[in-house]
Short mmCIF file of C-alpha atoms in Angstrom, two decimals:
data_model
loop_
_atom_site.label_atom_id
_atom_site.label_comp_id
_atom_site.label_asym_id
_atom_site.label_seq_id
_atom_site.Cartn_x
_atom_site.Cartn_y
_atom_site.Cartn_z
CA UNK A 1 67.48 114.83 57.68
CA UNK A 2 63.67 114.58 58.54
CA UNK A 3 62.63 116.34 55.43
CA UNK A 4 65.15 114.03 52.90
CA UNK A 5 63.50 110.52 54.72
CA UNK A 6 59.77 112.08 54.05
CA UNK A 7 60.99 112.45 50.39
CA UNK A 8 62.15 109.20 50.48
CA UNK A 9 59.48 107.67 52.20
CA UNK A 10 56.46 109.21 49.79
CA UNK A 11 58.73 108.47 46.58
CA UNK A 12 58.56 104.76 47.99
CA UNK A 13 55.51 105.27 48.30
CA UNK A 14 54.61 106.10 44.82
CA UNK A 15 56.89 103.35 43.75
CA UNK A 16 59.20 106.15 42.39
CA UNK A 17 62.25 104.39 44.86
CA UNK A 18 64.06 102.57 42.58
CA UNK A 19 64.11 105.53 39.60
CA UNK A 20 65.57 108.35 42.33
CA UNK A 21 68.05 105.64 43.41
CA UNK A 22 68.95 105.35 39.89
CA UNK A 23 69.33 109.01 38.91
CA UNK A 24 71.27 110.47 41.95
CA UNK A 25 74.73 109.02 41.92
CA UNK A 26 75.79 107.51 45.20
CA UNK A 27 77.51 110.22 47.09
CA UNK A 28 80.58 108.42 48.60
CA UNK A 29 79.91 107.19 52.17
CA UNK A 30 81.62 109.80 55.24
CA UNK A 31 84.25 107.75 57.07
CA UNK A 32 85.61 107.92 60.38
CA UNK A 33 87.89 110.72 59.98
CA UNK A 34 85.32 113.26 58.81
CA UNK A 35 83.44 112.65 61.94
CA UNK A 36 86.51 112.65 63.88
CA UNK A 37 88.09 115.85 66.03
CA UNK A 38 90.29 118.56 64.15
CA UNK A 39 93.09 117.42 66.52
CA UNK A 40 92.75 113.18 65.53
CA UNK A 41 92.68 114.58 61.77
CA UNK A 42 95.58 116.36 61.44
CA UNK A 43 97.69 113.49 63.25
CA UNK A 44 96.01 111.56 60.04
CA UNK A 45 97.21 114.17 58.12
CA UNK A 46 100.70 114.78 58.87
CA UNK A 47 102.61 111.02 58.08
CA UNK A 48 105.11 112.30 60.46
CA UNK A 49 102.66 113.01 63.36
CA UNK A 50 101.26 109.98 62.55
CA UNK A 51 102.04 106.95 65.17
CA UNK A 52 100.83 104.76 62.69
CA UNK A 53 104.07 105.24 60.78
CA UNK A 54 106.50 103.47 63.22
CA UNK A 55 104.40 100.07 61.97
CA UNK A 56 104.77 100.96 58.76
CA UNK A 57 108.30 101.88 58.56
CA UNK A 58 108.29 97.97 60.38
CA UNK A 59 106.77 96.87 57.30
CA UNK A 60 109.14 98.60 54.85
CA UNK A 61 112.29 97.04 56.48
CA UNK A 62 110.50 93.58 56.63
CA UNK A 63 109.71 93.68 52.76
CA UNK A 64 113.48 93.51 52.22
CA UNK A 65 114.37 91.27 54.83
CA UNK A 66 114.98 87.59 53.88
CA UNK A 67 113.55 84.99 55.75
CA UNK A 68 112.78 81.11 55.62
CA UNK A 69 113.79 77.67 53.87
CA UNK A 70 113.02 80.08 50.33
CA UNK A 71 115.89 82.52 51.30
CA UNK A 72 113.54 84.80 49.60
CA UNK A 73 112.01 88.12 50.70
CA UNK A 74 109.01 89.74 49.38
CA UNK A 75 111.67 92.18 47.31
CA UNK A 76 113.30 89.00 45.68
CA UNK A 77 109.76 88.69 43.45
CA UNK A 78 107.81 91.10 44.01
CA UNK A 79 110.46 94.26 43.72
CA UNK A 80 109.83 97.87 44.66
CA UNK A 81 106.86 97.78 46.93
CA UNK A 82 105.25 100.24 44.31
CA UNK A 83 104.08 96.90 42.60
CA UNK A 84 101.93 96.62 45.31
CA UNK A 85 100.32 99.69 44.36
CA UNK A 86 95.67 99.28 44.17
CA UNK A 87 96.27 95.37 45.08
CA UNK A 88 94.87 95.51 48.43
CA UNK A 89 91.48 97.58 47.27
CA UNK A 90 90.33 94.24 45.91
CA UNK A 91 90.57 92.18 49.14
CA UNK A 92 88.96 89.89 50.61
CA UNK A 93 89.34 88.24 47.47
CA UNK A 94 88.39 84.53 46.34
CA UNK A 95 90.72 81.96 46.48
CA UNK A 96 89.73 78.67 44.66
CA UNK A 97 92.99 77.23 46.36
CA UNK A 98 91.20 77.68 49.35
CA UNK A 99 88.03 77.09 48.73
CA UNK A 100 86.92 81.05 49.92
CA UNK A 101 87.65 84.56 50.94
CA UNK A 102 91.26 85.53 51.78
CA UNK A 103 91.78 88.78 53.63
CA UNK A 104 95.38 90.80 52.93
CA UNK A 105 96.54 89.29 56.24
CA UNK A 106 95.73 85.88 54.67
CA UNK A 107 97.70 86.29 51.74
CA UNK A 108 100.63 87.41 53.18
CA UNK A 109 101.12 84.66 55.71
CA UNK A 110 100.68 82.25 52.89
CA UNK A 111 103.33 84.56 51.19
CA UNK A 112 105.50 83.75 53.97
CA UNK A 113 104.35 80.03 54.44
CA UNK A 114 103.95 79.21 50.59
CA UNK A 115 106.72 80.95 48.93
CA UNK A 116 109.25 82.01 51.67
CA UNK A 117 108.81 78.71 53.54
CA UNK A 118 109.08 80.91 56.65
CA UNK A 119 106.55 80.92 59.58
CA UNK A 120 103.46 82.44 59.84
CA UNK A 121 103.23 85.92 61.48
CA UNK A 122 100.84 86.60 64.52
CA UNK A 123 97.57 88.24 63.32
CA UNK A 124 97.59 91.53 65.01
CA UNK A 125 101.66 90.90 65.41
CA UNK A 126 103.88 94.08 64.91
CA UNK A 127 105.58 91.81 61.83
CA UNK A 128 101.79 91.49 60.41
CA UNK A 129 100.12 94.62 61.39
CA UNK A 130 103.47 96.69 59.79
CA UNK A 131 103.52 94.73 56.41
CA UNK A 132 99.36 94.79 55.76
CA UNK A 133 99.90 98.65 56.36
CA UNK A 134 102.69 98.96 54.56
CA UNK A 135 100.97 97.31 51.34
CA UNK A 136 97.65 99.27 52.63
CA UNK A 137 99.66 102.44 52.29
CA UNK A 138 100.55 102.11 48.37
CA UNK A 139 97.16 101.88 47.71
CA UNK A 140 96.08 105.27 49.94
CA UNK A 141 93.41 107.25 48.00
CA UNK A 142 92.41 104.63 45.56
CA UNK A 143 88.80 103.50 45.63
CA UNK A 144 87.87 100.43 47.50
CA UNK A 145 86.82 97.68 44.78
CA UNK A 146 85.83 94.37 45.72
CA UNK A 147 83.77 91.95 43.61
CA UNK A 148 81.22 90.20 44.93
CA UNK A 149 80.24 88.37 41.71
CA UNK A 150 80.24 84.51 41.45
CA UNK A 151 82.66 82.32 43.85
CA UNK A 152 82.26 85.22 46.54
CA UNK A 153 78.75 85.92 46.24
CA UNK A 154 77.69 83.11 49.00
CA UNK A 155 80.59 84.54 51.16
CA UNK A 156 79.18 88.25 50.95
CA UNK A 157 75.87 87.08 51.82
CA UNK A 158 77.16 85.29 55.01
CA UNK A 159 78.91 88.34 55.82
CA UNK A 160 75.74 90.79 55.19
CA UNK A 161 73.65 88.28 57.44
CA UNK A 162 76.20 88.70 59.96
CA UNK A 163 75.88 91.94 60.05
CA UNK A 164 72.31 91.86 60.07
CA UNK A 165 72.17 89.52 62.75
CA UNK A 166 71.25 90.62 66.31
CA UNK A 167 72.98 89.53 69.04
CA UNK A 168 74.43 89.41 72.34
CA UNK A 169 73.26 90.81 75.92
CA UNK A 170 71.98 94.04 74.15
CA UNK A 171 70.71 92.58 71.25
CA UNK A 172 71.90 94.53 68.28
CA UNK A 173 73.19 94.02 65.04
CA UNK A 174 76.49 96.05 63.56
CA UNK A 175 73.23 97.90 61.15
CA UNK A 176 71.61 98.98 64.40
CA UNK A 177 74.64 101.34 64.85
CA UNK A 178 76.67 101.73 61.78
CA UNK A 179 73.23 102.15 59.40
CA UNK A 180 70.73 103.38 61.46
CA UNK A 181 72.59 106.36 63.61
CA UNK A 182 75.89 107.54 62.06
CA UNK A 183 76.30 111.34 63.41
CA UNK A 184 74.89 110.06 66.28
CA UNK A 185 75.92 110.27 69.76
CA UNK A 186 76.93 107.01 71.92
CA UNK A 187 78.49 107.50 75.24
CA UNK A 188 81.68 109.64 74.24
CA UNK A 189 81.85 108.89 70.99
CA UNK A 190 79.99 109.97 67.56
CA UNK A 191 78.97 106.89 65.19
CA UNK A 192 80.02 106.22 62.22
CA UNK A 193 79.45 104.56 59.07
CA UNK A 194 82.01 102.21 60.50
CA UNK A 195 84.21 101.65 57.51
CA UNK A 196 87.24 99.12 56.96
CA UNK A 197 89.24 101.97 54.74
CA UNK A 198 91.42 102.96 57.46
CA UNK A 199 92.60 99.79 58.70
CA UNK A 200 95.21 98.99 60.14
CA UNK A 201 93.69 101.89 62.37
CA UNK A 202 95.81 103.55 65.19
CA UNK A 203 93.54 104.12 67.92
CA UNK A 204 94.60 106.08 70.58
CA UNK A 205 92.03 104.44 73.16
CA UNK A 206 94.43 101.40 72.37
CA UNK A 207 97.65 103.17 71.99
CA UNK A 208 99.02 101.08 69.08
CA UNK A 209 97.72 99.99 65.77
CA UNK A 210 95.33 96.88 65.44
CA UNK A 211 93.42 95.50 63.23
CA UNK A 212 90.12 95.56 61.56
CA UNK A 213 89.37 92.02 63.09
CA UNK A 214 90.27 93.68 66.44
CA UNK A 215 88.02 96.11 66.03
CA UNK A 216 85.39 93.49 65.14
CA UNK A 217 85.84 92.23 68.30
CA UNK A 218 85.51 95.57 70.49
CA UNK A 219 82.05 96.16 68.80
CA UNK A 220 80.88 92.37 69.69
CA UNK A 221 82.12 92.37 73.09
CA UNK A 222 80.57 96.17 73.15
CA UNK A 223 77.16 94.11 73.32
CA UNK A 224 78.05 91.65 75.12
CA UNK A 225 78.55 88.98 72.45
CA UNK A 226 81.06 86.57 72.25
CA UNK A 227 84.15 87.63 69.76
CA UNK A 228 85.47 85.45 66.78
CA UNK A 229 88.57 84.70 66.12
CA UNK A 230 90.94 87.34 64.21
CA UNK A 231 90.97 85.65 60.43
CA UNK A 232 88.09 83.13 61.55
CA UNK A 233 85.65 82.89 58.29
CA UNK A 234 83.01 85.05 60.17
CA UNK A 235 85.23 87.82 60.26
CA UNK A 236 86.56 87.31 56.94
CA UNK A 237 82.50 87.98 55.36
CA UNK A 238 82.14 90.21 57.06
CA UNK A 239 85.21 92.07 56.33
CA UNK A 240 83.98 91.37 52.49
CA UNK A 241 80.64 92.99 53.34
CA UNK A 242 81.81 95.76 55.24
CA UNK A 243 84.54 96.17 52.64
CA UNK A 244 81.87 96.23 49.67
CA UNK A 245 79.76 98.27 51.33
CA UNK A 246 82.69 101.11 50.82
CA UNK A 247 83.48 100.22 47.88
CA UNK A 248 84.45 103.57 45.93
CA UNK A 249 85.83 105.08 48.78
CA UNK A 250 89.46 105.91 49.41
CA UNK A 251 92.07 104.24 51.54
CA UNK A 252 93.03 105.81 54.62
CA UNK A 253 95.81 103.48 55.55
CA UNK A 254 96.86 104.04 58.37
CA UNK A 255 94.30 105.70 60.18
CA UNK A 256 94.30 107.31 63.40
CA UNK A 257 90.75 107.10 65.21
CA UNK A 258 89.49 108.40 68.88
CA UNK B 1 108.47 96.36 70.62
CA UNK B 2 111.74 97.70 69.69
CA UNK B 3 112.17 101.22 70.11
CA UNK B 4 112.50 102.67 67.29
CA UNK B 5 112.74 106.99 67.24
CA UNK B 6 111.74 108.79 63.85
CA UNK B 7 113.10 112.07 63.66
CA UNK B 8 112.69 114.95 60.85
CA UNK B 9 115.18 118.11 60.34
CA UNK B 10 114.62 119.95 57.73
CA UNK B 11 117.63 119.29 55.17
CA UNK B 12 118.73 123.16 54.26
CA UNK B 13 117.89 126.12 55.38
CA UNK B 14 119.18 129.82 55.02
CA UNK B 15 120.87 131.29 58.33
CA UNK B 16 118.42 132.82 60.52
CA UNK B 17 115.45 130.53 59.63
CA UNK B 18 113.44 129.36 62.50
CA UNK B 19 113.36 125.55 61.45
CA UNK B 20 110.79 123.12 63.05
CA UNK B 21 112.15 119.77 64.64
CA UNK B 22 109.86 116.76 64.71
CA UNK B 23 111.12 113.06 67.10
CA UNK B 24 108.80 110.82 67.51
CA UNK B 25 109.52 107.46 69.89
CA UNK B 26 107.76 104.44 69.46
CA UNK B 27 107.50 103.27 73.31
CA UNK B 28 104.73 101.57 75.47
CA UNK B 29 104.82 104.36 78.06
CA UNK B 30 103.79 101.95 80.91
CA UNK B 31 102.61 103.80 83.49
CA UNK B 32 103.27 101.47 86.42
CA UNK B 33 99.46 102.23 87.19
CA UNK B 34 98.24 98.87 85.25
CA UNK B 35 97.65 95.52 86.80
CA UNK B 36 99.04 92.56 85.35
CA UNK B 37 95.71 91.23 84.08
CA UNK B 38 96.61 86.94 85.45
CA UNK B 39 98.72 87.84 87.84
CA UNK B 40 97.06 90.78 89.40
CA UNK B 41 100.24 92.77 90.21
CA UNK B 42 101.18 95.97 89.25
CA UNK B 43 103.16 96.07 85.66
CA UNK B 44 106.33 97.97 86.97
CA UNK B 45 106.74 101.77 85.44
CA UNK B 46 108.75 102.29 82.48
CA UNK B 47 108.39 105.16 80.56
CA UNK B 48 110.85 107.57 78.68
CA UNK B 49 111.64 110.14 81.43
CA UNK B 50 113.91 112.46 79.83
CA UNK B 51 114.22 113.80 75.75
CA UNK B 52 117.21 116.13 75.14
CA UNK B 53 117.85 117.81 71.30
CA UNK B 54 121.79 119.15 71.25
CA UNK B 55 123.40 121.13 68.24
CA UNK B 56 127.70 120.32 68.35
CA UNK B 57 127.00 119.31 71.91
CA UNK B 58 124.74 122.40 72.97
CA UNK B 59 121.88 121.88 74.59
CA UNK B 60 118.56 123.10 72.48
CA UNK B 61 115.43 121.49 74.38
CA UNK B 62 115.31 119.25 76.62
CA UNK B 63 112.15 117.96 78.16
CA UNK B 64 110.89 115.85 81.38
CA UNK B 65 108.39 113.31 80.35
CA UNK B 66 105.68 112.14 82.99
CA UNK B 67 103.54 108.62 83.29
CA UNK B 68 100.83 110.74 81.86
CA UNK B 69 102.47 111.22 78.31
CA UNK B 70 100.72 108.60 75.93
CA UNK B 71 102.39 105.94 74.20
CA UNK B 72 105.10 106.90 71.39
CA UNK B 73 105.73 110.10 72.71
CA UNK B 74 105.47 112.74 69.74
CA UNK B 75 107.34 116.19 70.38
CA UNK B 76 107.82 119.21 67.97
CA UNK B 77 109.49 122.21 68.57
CA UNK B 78 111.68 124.91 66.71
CA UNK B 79 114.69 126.10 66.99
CA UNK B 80 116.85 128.72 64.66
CA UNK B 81 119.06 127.95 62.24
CA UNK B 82 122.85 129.58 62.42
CA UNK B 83 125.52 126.97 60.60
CA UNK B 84 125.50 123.64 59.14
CA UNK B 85 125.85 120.68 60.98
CA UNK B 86 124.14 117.68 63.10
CA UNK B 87 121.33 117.51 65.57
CA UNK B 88 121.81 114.82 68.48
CA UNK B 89 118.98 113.62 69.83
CA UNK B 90 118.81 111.39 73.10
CA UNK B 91 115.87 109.80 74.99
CA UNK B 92 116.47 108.24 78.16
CA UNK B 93 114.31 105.18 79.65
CA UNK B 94 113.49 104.45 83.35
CA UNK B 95 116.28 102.70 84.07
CA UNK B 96 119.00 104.98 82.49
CA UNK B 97 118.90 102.78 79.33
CA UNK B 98 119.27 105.75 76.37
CA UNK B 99 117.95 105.62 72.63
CA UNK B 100 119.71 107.96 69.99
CA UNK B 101 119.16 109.17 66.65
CA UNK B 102 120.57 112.71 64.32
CA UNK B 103 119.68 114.89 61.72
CA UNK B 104 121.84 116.70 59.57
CA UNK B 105 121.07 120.30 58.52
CA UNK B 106 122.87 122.29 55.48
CA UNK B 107 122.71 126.23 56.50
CA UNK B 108 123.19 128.59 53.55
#
């Protein structure tokens, strides 16, 4: 560790930085199950063991199931769920209907709103948190890919700043943990790079799956800041920034996590 | 949430194979130890109590589940494989409601 940020640190120095960035290909970031306990990774491992999997099975019945004015479900269009296969790697995504980012969630209530003319499911519902990791799950060990480039570029750098940002009764940013001490030690728990690829994440501290907003809101109340709101446009960037940030690493979905 | 059980036999085996079972029961597991957060009172127990696996109505494992047991109760366990034919599995709920679900197993 020390001996890699000297070599970093004197290459800066020599303004050799930006060539070493640009020869060594980006080794893809570790996420939370590498730093998690042999016991929490095989749980991951094993769909059956997996807890996880009662949401998604929720999902699987619900993406038959008609509902609303429509009399449509999401099979009626859309088909074998297979079609859903690599969508979700490129949310949050820009939606000029909208005017910005729309998170997975997002697009499936309007899914449900907009096509089915049913209502809206609960954000961190079993309805919602079953079909996002249900659509999640098609897409497990593709790359993350989310662009950035034009319409979402002012959204992604809201999101970094959030991130960036300080705040609260301890007065840290998301970087001061996630960035700056991954491996590191913090109460009971090990830091991590605190990625979005696993979400919907079973965590057994919370003995049912949640969401990545959730979790959002666990680290800001952590330091004593006030949450957002689940699907709120802060959460959203940030989700888009975090999300980018991992970009080229594979789904998890669903996670299991300590 | 509704309680929904997942269970996995294996489909065939040969006669004399030990064969390994999986159930899994999606259930809160409320202890009866939590405190209605607004209210302040306790959140009465209700938790799976009991978990019995029969093969044509004989008894293969049975267990005794505790307040301790976490949420969605996972248990795996083996058993060996003689003739063809269905596993019954039963979970019963404080409160004597039960929750069923089979498997079916070819023997060769």
């Amino acid at each position: 560790m020390k001996y890699t940020k000297y070599i970093t640190s004197a290459a800066g120095l020599l303004g050799l930085g930006a060539i070493l960035v640009a020869c060594t290909p980006a080794p893809t970031m570790k996420t939370g199950y590498d730093y998690a306990i042999p016991e929490t990774q095989a749980m991951q491992d094993d769909d059956f063991s997996n807890p996880a999997f009662v949401w998604v099975d929720i999902g699987e019945e619900q993406w038959s199931t008609v509902d609303g004015e429509a009399g449509k479900s999401c099979e009626s269009c859309h088909g074998d769920a297979s079609s859903m296969k690599g969508i979700s790697t490129s949310y949050p995504k820009y939606s000029a209907e909208d005017g910005k980012m729309r998170t997975l969630q997002h697009q499936i209530n309007y899914e449900r709103t907009e096509r089915m003319k049913a209502k809206a499911w609960k954000w961190e519902g079993d309805e919602m948190l079953g079909m996002a990791s249900f659509i999640k799950n098609q897409s497990k060990g593709m790359p993350l890919n989310v662009s950035i480039e034009g319409e979402a570029a002012p959204f992604y750098e809201a999101g970094k700043a959030f991130y960036m940002q300080r705040r609260g009764g301890l007065d840290m940013s998301c970087k001061n943990c996630h960035m700056d001490y991954p491996g590191v030690k913090i109460r009971a728990n090990v830091l991590t790079n605190g990625l979005p690829n696993g979400f919907p994440t079973y965590r057994l501290k919370w003995q049912k799956i949640g969401s990545l907003h959730r979790r959002f809101r666990g680290c800001n109340s952590n330091i004593r800041a006030t949450p957002y709101k689940q699907g709120s446009d802060e959460y959203t960037n940030l989700e888009l920034f975090l999300t980018h940030r991992a970009n080229g690493v594979a789904v998890e979905t669903p996670a299991v996590r300590n | 949430m509704a309680n929904k059980p997942r269970v996995k036999v294996p489909k065939k085996a040969k006669s004399g194979d030990i064969i390994q079972i999986k159930t899994l029961m999606s259930h809160k597991m409320e202890t009866g130890n939590r405190k209605d957060k607004k209210t302040g009172k306790l959140i009465p127990r209700k938790i799976i109590n009991k978990f019995v696996c029969s093969f044509k109505g004989k008894e293969v494992m049975s267990a005794v589940l505790h307040p301790a047991v976490a949420a969605n109760p996972y248990l795996a366990f083996y058993a060996k494989a003689t003739e063809s034919g269905t596993f019954d599995f039963e979970w019963t709920e404080d409160g004597g409601k039960t929750i069923t679900a089979s498997g079916d197993i070819t023997v060769s």
